[in-house]
CSV table of C-alpha atoms in Angstrom, one decimal:
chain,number,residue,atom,x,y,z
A,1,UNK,CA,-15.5,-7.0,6.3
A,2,UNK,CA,-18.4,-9.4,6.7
A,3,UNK,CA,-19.3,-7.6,10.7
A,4,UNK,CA,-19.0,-4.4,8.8
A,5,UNK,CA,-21.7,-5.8,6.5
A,6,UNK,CA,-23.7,-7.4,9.2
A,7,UNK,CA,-24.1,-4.7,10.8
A,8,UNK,CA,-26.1,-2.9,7.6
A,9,UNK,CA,-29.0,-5.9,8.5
A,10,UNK,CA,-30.0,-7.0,11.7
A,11,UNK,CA,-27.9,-10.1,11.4
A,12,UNK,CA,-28.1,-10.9,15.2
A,13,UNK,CA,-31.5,-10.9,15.1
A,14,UNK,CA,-31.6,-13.0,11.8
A,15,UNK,CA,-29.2,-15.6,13.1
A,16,UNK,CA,-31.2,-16.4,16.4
A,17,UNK,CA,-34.2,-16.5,14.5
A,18,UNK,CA,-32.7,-19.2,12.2
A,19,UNK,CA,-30.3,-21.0,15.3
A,20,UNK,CA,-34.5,-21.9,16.4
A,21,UNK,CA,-35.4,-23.3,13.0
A,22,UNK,CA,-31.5,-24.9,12.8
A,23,UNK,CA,-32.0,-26.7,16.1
A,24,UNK,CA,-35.7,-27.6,15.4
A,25,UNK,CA,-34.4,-29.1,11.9
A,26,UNK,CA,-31.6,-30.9,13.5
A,27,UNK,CA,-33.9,-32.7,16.0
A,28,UNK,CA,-36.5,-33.9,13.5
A,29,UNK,CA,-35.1,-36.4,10.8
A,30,UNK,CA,-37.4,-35.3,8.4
A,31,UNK,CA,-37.0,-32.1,8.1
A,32,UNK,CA,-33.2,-32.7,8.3
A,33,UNK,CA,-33.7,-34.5,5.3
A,34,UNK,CA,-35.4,-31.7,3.5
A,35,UNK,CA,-32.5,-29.2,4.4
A,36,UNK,CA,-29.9,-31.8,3.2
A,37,UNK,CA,-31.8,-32.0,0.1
A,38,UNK,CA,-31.5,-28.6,-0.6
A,39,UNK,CA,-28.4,-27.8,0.7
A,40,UNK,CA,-25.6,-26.9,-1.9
A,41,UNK,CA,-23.5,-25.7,1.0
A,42,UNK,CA,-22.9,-28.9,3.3
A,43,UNK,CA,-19.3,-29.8,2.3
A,44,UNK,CA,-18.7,-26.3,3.2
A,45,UNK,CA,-20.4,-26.2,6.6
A,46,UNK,CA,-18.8,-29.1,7.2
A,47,UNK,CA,-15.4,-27.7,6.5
A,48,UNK,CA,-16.4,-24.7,8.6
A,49,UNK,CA,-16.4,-27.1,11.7
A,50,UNK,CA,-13.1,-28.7,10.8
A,51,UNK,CA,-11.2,-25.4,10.1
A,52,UNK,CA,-11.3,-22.5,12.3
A,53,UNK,CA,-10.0,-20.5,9.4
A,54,UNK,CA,-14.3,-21.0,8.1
A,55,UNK,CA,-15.5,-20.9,12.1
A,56,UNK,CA,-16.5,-17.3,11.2
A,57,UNK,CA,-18.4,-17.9,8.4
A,58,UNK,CA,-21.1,-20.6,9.7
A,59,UNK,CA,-23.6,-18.8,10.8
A,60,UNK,CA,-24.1,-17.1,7.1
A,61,UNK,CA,-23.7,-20.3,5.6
A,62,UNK,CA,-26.3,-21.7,8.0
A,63,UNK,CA,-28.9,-19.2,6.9
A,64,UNK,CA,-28.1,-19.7,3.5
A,65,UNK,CA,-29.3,-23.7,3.7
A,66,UNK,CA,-31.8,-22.8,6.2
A,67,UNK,CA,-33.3,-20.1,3.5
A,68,UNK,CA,-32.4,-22.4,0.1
A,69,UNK,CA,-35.2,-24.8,2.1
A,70,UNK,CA,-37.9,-22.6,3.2
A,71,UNK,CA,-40.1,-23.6,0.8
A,72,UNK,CA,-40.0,-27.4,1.7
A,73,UNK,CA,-40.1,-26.6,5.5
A,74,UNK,CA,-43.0,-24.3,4.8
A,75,UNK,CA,-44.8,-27.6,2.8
A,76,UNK,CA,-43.8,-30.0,5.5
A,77,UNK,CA,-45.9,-28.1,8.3
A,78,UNK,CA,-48.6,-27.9,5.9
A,79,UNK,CA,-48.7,-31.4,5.2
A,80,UNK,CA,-50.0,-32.6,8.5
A,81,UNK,CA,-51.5,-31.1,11.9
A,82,UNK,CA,-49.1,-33.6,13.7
A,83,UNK,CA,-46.6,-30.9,12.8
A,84,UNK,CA,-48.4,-28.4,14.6
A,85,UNK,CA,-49.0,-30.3,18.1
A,86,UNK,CA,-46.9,-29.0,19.9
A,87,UNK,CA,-45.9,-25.1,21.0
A,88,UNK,CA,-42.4,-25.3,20.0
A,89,UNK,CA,-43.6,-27.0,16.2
A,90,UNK,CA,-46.1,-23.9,16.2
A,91,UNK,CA,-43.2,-21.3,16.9
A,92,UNK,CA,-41.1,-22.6,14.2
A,93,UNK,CA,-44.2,-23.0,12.1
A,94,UNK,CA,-44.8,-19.2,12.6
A,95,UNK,CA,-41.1,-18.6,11.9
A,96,UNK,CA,-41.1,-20.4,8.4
A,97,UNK,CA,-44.2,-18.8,7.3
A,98,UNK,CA,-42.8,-15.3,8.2
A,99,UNK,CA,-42.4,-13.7,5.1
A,100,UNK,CA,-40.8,-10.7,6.9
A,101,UNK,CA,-38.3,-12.8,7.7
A,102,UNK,CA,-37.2,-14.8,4.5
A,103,UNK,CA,-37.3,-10.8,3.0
A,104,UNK,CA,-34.3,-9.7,5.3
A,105,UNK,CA,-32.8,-12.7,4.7
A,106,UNK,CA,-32.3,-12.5,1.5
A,107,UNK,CA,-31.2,-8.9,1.7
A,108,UNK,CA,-28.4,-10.1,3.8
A,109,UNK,CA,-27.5,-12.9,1.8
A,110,UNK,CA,-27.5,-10.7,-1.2
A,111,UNK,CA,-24.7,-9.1,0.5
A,112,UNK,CA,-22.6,-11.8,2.3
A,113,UNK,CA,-23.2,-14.5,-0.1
A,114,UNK,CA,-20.8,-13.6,-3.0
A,115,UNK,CA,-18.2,-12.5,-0.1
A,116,UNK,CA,-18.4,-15.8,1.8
A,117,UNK,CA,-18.1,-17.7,-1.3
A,118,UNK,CA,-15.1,-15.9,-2.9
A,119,UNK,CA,-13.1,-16.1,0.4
A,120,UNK,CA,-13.8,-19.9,0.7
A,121,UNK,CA,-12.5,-20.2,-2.8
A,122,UNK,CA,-9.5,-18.2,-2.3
A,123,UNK,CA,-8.4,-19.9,1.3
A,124,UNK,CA,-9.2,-23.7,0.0
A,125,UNK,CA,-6.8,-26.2,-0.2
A,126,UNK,CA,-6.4,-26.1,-4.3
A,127,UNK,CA,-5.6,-22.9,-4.3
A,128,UNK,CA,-3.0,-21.5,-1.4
A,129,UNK,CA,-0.8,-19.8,-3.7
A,130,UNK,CA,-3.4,-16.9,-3.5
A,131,UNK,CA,-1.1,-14.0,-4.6
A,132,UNK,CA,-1.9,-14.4,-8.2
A,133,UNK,CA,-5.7,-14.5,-7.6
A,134,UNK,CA,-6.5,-12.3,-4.3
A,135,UNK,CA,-6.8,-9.0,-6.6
A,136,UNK,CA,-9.3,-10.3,-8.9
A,137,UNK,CA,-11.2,-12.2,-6.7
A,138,UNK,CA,-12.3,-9.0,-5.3
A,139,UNK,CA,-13.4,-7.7,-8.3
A,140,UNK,CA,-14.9,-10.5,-9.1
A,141,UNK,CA,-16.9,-10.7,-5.1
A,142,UNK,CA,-17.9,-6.9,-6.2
A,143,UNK,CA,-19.7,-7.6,-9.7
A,144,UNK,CA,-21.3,-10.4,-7.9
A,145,UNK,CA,-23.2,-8.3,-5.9
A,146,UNK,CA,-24.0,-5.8,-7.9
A,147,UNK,CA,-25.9,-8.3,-9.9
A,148,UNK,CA,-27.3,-9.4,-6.8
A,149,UNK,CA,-28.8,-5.8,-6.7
A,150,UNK,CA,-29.5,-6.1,-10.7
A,151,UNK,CA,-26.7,-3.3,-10.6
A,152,UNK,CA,-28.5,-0.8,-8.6
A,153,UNK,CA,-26.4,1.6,-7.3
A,154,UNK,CA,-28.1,2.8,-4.1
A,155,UNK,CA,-27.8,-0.9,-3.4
A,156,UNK,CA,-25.4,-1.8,-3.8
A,157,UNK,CA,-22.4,0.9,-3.2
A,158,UNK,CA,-22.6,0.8,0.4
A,159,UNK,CA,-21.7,-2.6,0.3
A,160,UNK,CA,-18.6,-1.8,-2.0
A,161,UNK,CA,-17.3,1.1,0.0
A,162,UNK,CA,-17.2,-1.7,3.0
A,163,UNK,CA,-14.9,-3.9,0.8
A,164,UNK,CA,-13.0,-1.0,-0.5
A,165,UNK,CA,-12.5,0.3,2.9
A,166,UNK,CA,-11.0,-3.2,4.3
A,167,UNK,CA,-9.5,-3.8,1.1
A,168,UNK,CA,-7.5,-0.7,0.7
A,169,UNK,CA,-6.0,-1.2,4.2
A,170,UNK,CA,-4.9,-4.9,3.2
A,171,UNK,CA,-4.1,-4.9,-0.7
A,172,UNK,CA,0.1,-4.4,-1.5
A,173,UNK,CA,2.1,-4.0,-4.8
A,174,UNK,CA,2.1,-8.1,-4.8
A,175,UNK,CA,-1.7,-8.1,-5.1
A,176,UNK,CA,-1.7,-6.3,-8.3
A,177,UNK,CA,1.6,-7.6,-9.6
A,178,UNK,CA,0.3,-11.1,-9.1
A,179,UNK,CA,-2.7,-10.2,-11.1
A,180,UNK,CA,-0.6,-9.1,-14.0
A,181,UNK,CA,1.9,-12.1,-14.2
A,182,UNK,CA,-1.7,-14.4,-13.6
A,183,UNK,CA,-2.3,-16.1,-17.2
A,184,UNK,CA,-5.8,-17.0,-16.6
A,185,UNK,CA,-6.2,-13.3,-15.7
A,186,UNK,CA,-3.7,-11.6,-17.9
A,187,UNK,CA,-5.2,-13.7,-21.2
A,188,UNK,CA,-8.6,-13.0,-20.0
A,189,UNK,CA,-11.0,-10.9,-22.0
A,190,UNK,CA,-11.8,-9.7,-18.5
A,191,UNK,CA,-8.5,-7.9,-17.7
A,192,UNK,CA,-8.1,-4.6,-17.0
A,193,UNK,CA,-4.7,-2.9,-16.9
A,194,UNK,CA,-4.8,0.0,-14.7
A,195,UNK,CA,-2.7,2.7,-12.9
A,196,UNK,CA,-2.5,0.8,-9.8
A,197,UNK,CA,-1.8,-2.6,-11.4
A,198,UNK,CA,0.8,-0.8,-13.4
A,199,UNK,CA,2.2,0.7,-10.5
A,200,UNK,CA,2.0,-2.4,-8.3
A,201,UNK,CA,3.9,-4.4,-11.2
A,202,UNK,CA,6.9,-1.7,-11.4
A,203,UNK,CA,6.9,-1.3,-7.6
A,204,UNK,CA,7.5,-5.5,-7.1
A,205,UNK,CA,9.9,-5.5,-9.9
A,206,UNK,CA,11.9,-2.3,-8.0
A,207,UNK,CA,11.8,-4.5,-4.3
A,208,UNK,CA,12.2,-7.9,-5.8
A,209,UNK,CA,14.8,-7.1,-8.3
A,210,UNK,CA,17.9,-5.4,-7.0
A,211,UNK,CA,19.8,-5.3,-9.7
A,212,UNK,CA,19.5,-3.4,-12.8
A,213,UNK,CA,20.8,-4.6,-15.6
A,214,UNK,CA,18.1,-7.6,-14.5
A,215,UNK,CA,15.4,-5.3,-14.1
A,216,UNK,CA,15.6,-3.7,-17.4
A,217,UNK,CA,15.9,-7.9,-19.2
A,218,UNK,CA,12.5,-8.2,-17.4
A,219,UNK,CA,11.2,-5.0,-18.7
A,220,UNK,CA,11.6,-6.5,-21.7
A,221,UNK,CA,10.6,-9.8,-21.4
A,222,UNK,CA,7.5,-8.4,-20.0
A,223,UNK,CA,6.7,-6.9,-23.2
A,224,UNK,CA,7.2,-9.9,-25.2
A,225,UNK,CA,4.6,-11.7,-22.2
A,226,UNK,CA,2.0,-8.6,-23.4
A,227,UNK,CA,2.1,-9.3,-26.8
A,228,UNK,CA,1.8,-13.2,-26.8
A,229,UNK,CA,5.2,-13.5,-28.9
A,230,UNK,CA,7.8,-16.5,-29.0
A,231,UNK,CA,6.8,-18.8,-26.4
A,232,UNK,CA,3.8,-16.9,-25.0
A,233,UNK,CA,2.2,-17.8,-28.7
A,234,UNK,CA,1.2,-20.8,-27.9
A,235,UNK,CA,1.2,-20.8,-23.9
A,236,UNK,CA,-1.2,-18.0,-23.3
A,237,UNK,CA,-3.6,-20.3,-25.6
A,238,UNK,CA,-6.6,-21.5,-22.6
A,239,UNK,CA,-5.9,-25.2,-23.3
A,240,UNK,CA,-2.4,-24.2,-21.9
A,241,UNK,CA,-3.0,-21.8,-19.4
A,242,UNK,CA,-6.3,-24.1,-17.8
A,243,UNK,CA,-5.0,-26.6,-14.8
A,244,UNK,CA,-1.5,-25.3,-13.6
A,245,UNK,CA,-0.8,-22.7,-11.3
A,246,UNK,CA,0.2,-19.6,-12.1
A,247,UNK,CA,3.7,-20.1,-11.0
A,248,UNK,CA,3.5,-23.9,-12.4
A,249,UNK,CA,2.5,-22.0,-16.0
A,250,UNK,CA,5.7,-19.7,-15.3
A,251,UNK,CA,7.9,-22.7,-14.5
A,252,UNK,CA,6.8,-24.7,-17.5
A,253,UNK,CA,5.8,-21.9,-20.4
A,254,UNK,CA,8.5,-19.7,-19.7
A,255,UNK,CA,12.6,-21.3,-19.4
A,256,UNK,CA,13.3,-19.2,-22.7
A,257,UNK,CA,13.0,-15.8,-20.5
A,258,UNK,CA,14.6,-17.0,-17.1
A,259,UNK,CA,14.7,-13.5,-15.5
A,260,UNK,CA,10.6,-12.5,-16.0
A,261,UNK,CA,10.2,-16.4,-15.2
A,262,UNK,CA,12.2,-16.2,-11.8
A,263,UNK,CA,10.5,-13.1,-10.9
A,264,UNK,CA,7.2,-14.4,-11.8
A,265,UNK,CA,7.9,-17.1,-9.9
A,266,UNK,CA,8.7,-15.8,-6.1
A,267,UNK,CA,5.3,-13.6,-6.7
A,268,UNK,CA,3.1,-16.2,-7.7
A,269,UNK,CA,4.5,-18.5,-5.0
A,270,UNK,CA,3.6,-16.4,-2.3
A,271,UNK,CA,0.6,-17.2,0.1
A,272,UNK,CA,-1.7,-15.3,2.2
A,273,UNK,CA,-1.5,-17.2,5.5
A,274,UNK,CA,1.1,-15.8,7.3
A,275,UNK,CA,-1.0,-15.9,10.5
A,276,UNK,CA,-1.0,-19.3,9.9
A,277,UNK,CA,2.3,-20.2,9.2
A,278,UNK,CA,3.5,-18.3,12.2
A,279,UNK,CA,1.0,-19.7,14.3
A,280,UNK,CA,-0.7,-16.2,15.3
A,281,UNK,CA,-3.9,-16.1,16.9
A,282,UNK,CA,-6.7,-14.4,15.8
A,283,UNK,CA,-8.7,-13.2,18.8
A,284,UNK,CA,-6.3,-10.0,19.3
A,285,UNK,CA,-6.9,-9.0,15.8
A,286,UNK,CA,-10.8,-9.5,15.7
A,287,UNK,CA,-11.5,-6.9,18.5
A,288,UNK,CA,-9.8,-4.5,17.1
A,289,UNK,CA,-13.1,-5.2,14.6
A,290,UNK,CA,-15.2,-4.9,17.3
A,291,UNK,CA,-14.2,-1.2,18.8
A,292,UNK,CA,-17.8,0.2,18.2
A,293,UNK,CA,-18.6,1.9,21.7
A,294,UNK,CA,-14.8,2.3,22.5
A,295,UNK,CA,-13.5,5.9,23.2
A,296,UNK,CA,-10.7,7.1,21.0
A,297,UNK,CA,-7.9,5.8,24.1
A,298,UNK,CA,-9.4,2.5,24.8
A,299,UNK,CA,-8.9,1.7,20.9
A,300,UNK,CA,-5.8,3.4,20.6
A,301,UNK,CA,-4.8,0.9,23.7
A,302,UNK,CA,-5.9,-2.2,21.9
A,303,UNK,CA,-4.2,-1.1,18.8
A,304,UNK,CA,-0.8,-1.0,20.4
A,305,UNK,CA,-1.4,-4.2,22.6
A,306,UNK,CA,-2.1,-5.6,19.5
A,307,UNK,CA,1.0,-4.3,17.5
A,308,UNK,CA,3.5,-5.3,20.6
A,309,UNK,CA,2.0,-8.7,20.9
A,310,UNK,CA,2.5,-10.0,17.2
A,311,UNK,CA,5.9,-8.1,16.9
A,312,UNK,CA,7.1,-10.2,19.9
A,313,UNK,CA,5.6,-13.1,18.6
A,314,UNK,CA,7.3,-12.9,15.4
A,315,UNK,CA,10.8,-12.3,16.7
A,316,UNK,CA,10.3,-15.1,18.8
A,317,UNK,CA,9.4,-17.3,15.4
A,318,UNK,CA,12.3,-15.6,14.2
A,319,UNK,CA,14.7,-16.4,16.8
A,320,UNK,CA,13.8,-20.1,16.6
A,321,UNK,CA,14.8,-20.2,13.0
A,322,UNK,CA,17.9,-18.8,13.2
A,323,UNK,CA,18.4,-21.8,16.3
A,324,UNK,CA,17.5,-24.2,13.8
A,325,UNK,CA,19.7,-22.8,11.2
């Protein structure tokens, strides 16, 4: 999703430029200092490096802190000709005084910004139970830049046909279930109760559910979880719903209806890190990102060298838990 958008900006370009000013800044105290100063994203960068999960995102969230700073770098090499002595201090000068460049890179932080941000959230620590949260997340990523773009379409919608393209390849039924059953979203004055949501709900219920006469208690319990009645009264209140979980508000708020609170449950439990938990590497799965260039039967060929290569992976996980069993 984020090459996709990358590529609607010269990124490379943009990253090299500010990998110059990034090692200049690192080398001089002083203008480390100014960066720090300005940086609301070091805990972040710093996670970046610890977690290979973030490796992708540094080198947006390195132009972001190099750009939130511009303005003090800018001041710095006005402040003195010591800062212009030598050619490399002059080049970098040049570079922060480029107005050209500060335009582009706001334009591409515009777009990436609100993406990086809203997939850090989603994949920290506090919140890997992401089933619940995922499918209005990306709503949330979208409006974010749109009023980026002070919701101008022709700027905008390019960059939401990118998401929607990755999006509709990844989303399931869980995504939009999980929104549902989500109290924080559900009680919101921001939900929105569509035909896929709907669908997504009925669809987990159907797969999760096997038998009927269970189904049709959660049907009905369901309703009683729309309407805010019996012990949703008081639950779905934001003083209740504010520091649990989704599936810790289930298992507290919601013993007197054990069959939509069991079913809540396994959905809102669920994670997004199966690549993770299954130890699956991610270099296979990035090239098939990178397929630009590629005739139709060199990416058709990486496709199924992809698909054989996690399939045997994950038998072999498989086969070791049945061992251990």
């Amino acid at each position: 999703m984020l090459m996709k958008i990358g590529e609607i900006d010269s990124l490379g370009e943009i990253v090299e430029a500010v990998n110059m000013i990034t090692d200049y800044v690192n080398s001089n105290p002083l203008a480390l200092k100014l960066v720090r100063d300005q940086d609301h994203n070091h805990g972040l960068l710093d996670m970046a490096v610890l977690s290979s999960e973030f490796e992708f995102f540094m080198p947006y969230l390195t132009v972001e802190s190099i750009f939130r700073a511009k303005d003090e770098l800018a001041a710095m090499f006005a402040s003195s000709s010591d800062w212009n002595k030598e050619e490399e201090d002059i080049a970098i000068s040049n570079l922060v005084n480029d107005s050209g460049l500060w335009e582009t890179v706001e334009r591409v932080l515009k777009c990436s910004s609100p993406l990086i941000h809203g997939l850090i959230w989603l994949s920290s620590a506090n919140n890997n139970q992401h089933v619940g949260h995922v499918y209005d997340n990306m709503d949330v990523i979208k409006e974010s830049i749109a009023r980026e773009f002070d919701n101008d379409e022709l700027c905008y919608m390019p960059l939401w046909d990118v998401i929607d393209d990755v999006w509709n390849k990844l989303h399931s039924p869980l995504h939009a279930a999980g929104y549902f059953l989500n109290p924080d979203a559900f009680y919101s004055t921001g939900f929105h109760l569509d035909a896929e949501v709907a669908i997504g709900l009925i669809s987990s219920l159907v797969h999760i559910v096997k038998e009927l006469d269970v189904q049709v208690k959660v049907a009905t319990q369901l309703d009683v979880y729309k309407v805010r009645e019996g012990c949703f009264s008081e639950a779905s209140q934001a003083d209740q719903v504010s520091g649990l979980s989704p599936a810790e508000w289930w298992a507290e708020k919601a013993s007197p209806h054990p069959e939509l609170q069991s079913f809540a449950i396994k959905i809102l439990s669920q994670t997004c890190e199966g690549a993770s938990r299954y130890n699956l590497k991610r270099n296979l799965a990035e090239k098939l990102l990178l397929t630009r260039g590629m005739s139709r039967c060199e990416k058709q060929h990486l496709e199924e060298l992809a698909f054989v290569h996690y399939n045997l992976h994950l038998q072999s996980c498989r086969a070791k838990l049945s061992e251990e069993q």
